[in-house]
PDB file of C-alpha atoms in Angstrom:
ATOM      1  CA  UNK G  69      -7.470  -2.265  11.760  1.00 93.00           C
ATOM      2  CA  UNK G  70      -7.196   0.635   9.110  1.00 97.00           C
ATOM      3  CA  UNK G  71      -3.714   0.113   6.441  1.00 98.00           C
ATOM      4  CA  UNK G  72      -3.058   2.952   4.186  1.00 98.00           C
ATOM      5  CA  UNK G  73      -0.546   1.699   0.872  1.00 98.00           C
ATOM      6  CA  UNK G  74       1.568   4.698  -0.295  1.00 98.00           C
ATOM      7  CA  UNK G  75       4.052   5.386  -2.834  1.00 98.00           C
ATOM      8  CA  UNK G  76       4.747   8.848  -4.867  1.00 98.00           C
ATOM      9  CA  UNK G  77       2.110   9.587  -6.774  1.00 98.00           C
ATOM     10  CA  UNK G  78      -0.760   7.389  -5.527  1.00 98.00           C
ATOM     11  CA  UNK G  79      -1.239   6.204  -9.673  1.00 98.00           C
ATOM     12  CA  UNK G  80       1.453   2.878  -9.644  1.00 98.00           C
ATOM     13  CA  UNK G  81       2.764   0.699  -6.993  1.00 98.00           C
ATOM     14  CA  UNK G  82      -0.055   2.463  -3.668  1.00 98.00           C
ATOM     15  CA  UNK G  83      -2.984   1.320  -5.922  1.00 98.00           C
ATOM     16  CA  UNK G  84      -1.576  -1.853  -6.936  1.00 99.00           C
ATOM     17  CA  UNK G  85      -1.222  -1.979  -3.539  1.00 98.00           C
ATOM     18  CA  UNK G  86      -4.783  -0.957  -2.032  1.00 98.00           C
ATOM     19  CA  UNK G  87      -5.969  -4.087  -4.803  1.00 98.00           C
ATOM     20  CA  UNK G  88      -3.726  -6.731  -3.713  1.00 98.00           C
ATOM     21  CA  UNK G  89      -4.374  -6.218  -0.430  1.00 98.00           C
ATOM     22  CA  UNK G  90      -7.746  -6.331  -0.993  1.00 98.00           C
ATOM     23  CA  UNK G  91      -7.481  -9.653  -2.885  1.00 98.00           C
ATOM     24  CA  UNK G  92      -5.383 -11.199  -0.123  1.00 98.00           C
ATOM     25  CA  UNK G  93      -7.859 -10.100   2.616  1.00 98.00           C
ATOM     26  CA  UNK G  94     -10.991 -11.088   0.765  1.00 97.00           C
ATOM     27  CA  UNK G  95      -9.499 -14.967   0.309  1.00 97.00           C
ATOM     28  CA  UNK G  96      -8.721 -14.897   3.917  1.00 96.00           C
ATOM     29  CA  UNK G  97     -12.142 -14.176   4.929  1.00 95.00           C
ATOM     30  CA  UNK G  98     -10.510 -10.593   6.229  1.00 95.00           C
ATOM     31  CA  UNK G  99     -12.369  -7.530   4.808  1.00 95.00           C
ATOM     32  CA  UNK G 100     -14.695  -7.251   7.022  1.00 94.00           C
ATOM     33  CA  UNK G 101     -11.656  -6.808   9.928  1.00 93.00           C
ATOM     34  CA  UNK G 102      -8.978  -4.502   7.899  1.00 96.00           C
ATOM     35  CA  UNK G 103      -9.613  -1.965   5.916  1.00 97.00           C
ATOM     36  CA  UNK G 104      -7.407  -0.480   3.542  1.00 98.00           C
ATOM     37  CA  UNK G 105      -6.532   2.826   1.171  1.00 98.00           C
ATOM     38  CA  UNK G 106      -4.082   4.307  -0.622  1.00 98.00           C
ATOM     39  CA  UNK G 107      -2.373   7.569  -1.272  1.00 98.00           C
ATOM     40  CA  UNK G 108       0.482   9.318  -2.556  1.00 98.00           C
ATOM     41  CA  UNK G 109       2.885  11.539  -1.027  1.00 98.00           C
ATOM     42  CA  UNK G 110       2.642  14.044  -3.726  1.00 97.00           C
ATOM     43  CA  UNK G 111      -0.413  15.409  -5.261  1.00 94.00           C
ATOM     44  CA  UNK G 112       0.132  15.635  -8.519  1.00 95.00           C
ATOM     45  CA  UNK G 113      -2.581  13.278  -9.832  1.00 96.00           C
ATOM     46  CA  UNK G 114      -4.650  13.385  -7.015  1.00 97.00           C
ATOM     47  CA  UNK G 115      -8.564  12.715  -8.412  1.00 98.00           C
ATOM     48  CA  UNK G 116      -6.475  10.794 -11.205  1.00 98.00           C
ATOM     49  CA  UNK G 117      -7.141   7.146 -12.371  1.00 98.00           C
ATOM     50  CA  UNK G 118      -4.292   4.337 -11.512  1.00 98.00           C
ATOM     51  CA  UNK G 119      -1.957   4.808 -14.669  1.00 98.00           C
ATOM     52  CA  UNK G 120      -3.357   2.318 -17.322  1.00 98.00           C
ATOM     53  CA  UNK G 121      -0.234  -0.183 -16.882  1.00 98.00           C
ATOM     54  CA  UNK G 122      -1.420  -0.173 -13.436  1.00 98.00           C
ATOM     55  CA  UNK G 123      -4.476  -1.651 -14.090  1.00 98.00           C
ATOM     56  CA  UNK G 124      -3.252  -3.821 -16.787  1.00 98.00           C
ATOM     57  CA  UNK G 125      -1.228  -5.483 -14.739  1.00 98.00           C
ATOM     58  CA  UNK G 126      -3.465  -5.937 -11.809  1.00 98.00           C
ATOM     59  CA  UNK G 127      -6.299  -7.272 -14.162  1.00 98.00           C
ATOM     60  CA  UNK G 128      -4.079  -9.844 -15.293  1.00 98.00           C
ATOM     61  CA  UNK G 129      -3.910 -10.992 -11.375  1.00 98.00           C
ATOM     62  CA  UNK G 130      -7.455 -10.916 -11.465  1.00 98.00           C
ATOM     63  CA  UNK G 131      -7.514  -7.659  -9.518  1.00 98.00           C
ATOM     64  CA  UNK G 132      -9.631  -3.904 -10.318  1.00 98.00           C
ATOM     65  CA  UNK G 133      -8.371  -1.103  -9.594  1.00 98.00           C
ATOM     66  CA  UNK G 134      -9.861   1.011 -12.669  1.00 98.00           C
ATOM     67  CA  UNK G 135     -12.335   2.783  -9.965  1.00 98.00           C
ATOM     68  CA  UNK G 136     -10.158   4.086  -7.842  1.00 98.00           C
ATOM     69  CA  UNK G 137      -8.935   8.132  -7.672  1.00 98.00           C
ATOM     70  CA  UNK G 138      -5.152   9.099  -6.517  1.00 98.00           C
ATOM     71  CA  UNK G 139      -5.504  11.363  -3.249  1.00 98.00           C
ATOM     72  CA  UNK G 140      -2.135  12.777  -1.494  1.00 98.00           C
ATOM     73  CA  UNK G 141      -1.160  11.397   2.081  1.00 98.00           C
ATOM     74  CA  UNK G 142      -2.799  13.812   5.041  1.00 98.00           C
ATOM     75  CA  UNK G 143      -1.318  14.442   8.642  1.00 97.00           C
ATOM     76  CA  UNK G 144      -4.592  13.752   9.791  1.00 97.00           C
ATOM     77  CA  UNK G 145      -4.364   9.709   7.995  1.00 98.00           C
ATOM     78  CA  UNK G 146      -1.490   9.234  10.929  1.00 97.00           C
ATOM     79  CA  UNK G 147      -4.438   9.649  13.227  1.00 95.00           C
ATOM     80  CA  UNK G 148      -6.962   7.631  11.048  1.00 97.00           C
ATOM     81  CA  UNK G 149      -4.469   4.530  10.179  1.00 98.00           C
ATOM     82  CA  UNK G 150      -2.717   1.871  11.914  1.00 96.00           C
ATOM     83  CA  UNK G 151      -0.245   1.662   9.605  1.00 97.00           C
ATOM     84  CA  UNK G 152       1.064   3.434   6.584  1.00 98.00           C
ATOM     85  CA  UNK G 153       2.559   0.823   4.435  1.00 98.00           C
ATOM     86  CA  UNK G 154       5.170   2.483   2.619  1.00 98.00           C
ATOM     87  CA  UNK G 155       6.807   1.346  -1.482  1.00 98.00           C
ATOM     88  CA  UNK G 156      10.398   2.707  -0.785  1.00 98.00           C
ATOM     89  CA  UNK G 157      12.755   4.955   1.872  1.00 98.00           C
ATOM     90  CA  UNK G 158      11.431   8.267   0.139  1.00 98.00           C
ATOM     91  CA  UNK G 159       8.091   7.866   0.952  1.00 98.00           C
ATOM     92  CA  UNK G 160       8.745   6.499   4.550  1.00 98.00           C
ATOM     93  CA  UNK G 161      10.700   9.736   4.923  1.00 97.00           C
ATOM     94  CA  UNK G 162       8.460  11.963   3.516  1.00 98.00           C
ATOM     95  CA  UNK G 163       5.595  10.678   5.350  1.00 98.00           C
ATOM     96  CA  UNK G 164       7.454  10.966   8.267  1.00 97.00           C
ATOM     97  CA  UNK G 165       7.749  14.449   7.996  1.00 97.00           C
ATOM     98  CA  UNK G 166       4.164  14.960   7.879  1.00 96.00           C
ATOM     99  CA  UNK G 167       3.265  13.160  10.969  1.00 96.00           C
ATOM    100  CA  UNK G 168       2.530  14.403  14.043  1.00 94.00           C
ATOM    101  CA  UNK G 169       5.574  13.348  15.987  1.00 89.00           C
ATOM    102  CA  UNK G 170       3.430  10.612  18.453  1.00 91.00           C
ATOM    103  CA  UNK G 171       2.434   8.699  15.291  1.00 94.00           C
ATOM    104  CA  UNK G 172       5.800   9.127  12.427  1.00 93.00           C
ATOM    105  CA  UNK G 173       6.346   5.497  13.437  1.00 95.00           C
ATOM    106  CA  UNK G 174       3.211   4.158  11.884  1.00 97.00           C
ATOM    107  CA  UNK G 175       4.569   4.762   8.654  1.00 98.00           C
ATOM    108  CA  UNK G 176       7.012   2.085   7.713  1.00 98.00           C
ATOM    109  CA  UNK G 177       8.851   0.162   4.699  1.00 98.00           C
ATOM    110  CA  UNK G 178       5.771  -2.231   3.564  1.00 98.00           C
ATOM    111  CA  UNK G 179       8.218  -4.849   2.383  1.00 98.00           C
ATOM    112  CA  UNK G 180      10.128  -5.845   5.269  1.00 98.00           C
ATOM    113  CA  UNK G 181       7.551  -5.351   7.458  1.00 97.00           C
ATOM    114  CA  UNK G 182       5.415  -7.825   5.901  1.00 97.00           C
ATOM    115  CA  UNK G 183       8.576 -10.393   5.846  1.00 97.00           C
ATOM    116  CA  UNK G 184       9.640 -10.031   2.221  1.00 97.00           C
ATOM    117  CA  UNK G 185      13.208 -10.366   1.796  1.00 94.00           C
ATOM    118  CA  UNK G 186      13.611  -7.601  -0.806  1.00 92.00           C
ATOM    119  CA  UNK G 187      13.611  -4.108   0.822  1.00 93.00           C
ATOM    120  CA  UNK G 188      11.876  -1.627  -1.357  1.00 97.00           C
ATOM    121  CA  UNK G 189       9.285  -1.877  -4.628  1.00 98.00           C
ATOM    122  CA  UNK G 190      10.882   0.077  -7.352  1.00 98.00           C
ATOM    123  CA  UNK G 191       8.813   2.544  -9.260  1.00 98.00           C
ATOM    124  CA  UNK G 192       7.432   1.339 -12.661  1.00 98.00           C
ATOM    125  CA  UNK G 193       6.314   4.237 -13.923  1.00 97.00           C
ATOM    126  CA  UNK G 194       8.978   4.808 -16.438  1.00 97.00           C
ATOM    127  CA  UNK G 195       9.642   1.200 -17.407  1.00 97.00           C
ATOM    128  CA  UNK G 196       7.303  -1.054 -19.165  1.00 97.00           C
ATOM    129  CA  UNK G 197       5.241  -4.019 -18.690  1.00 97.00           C
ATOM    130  CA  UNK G 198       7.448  -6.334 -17.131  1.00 98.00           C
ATOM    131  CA  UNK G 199       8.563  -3.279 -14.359  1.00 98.00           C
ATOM    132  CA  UNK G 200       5.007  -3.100 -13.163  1.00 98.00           C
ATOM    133  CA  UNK G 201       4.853  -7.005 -13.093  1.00 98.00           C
ATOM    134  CA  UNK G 202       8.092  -6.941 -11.112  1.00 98.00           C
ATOM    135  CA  UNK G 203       6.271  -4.809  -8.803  1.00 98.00           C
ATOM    136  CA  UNK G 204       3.238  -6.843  -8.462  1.00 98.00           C
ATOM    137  CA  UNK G 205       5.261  -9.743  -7.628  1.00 98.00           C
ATOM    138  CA  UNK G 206       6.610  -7.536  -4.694  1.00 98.00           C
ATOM    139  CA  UNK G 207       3.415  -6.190  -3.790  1.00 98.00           C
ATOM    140  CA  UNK G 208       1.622  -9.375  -4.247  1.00 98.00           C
ATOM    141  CA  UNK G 209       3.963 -11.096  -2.117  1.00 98.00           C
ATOM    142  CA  UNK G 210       3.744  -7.927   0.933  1.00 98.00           C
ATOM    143  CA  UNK G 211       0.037  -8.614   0.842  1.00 98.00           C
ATOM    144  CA  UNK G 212       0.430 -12.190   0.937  1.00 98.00           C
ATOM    145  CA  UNK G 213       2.745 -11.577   4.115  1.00 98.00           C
ATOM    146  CA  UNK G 214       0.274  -8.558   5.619  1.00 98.00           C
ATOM    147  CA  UNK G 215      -2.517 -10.837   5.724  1.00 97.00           C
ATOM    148  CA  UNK G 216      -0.208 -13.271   7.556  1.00 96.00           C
ATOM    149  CA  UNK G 217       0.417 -11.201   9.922  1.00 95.00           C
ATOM    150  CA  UNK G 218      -2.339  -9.825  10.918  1.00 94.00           C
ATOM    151  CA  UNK G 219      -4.432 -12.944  11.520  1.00 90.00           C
ATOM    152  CA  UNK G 220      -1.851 -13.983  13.159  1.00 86.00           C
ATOM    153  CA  UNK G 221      -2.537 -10.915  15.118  1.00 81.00           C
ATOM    154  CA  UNK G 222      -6.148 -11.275  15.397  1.00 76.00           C
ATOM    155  CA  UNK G 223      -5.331 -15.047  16.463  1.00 69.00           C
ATOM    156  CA  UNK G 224      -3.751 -13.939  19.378  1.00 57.00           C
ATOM    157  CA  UNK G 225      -7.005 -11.701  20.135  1.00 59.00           C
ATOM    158  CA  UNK G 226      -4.599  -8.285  19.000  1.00 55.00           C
ATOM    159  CA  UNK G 227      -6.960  -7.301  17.038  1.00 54.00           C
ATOM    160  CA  UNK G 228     -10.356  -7.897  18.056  1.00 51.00           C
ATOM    161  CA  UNK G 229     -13.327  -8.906  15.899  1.00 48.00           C
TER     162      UNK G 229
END
């Protein structure tokens, strides 16, 4: 199982993302099942560090994402992912329009999908500290419900070993 997180610019809420995912797979004895990425549907940082509040915030949840680089969402990562796990509508309708029509529905709102009641993670880039903790709490809790739902998945011998 391959998850791709993506927001705008791949710098915020995707990497914050790609981390708490990680986390949340890791405790669940998961990793070596799922992987996971993150990109951006623009590429205007792409090679780019997570923004600094970024990683602030994650290291406070115990989570690193200093090392990794902001790359834009492909056509050909339809083909490559199971599902892109997308931060608002924008980006599910953005990526939409890059995928090749048999696989647009593999990119869908991360939040409700992973049974969180609030519908989108607002974009903290312009806000300050306690935005991008708001948005961890979001994304924390989407990774929380990912991981629930997928070994519930691989439970039920959906996803093999």
């Amino acid at each position: 199982m391959k998850l791709l997180v993506v927001c705008l610019g791949n710098i915020c809420r995707s990497p914050m993302g790609e981390g708490a995912l990680r986390a949340r797979l890791a405790e669940a004895g998961l990793s070596d099942r799922i992987e996971v990425d993150s990109a951006g549907t623009s590429g205007w940082h792409a090679g780019h560090a997570p923004d600094p509040r970024a990683i602030a915030c994650a290291r406070r949840h115990g989570v690193d994402i200093a090392g990794l680089r902001a790359r834009q969402l492909q056509r050909s990562d339809f083909l490559a992912f199971d599902y892109i796990l997308c931060a608002d509508r924008n980006n599910v309708n953005d990526a939409r329009s890059l995928a090749p029509a048999q696989a647009s529905d593999r990119a869908v709102l991360w939040l409700p999908w992973a049974g969180v009641t609030e519908a989108v993670v607002p974009d903290p880039y312009y806000g300050d500290a306690a935005a991008f903790e708001h948005s961890w709490s979001l994304i924390d809790a989407a990774a929380s419900g990912t991981v629930k739902r997928l070994a519930q998945a691989i439970d039920s011998g959906i996803i093999q070993p």
